[in-house]
C-alpha angles and dihedrals in degrees: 000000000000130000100234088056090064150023126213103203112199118203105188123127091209102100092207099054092044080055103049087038090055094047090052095047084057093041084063096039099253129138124247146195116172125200131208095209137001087266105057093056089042081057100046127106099236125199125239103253138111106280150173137212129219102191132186123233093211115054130163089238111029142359116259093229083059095054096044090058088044094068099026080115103055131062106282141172115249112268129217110195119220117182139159100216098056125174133173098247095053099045081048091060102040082053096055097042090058103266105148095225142343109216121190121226123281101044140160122264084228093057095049093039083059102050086046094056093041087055099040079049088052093041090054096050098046084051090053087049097054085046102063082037097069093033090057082046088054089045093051093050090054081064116108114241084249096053092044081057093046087043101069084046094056101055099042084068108251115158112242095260085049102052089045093052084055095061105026101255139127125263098241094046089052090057092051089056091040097057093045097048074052092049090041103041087045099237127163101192134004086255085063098040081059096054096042078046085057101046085057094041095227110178122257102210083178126066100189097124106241112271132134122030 
């Protein structure tokens, strides 16, 4: 891992620890930017890398649980919570809404080291995610209107005469728009032409299981 493929943000308005966090985070190679208050890392311009946030339940502004539930919505590194004042029912609730780990100080630097690969790891695979996801959407808008008419059909199973019959069309004409929704949307079988079909939801108006051709 190199320190230019990732960031470790720290949220922690103990100076000493912010400072501790950040020279471990050196001592491993990784990459850090600490924070005072929740306000000034919501403010910060933040680079487009896999990341992880250590955040702080007790901030002079506002409570890390808060904050985590504030940007629950938006695209957002994985945070590990790390508090001196811990308590069941808020490590509960960090857990549950998606937070990697809640460590108690004082912790190891083993234990913390842990939950910040496993959410840089996480980071990483939820990026790649969002990734294929707009690719296959760019692919899907190079579709003709027809062949996003063809590709629901498709997928729902129909056999060829079938879906032409659905839209009027002949046979023939149905296979030529079916193998290019398969050459655009970068499919290599119909089973993969279903599941790129499910990452974009498109509806299946049809419930007739894939099978035929």
């Amino acid at each position: 891992m190199t320190d230019d493929d990732h960031i470790v943000f720290i949220v922690d308005d103990d100076e000493r620890v912010r400072e501790a966090l950040s020279e471990l985070m050196d001592a491993h190679g990784m990459r850090a930017i600490a924070f005072e208050s929740a306000g000034d890392y919501v403010r910060a311009n933040k680079p487009d890398v896999p990341a992880c946030l250590i955040l702080d339940i007790e901030l002079p502004d506002i409570n890390g649980l808060d904050l985590q539930r504030q940007i629950a919505d938006g695209d957002h590194p994985p945070i590990v919570f790390i508090t001196g004042h811990g308590d069941i029912p808020s490590s509960v609730r960090a857990i549950k809404s998606g937070a990697v780990d809640f460590l108690t100080k004082p912790f190891s630097d083993a234990d913390l080291l842990t939950a910040i690969h496993a959410a840089l790891a996480e980071d990483r695979e939820k990026r790649s995610g969002r990734a294929e996801l707009d690719m296959l959407k760019r692919h899907y808008l190079d579709l003709t209107p027809r062949e996003r008419e063809v590709l629901p059909l498709v997928v729902s199973g129909l056999l060829n005469k079938q879906a032409a019959a659905e839209l009027g069309i002949s046979e023939v004409t149905l296979q030529i728009h079916r193998r290019n929704v398969m050459q655009k949307m970068a499919a290599a079988s119909l089973a993969d032409l279903v599941r790129i079909a499910e990452k974009l939801e498109i509806p299946i108006t049809h419930s007739r299981r894939v099978g035929g051709n």
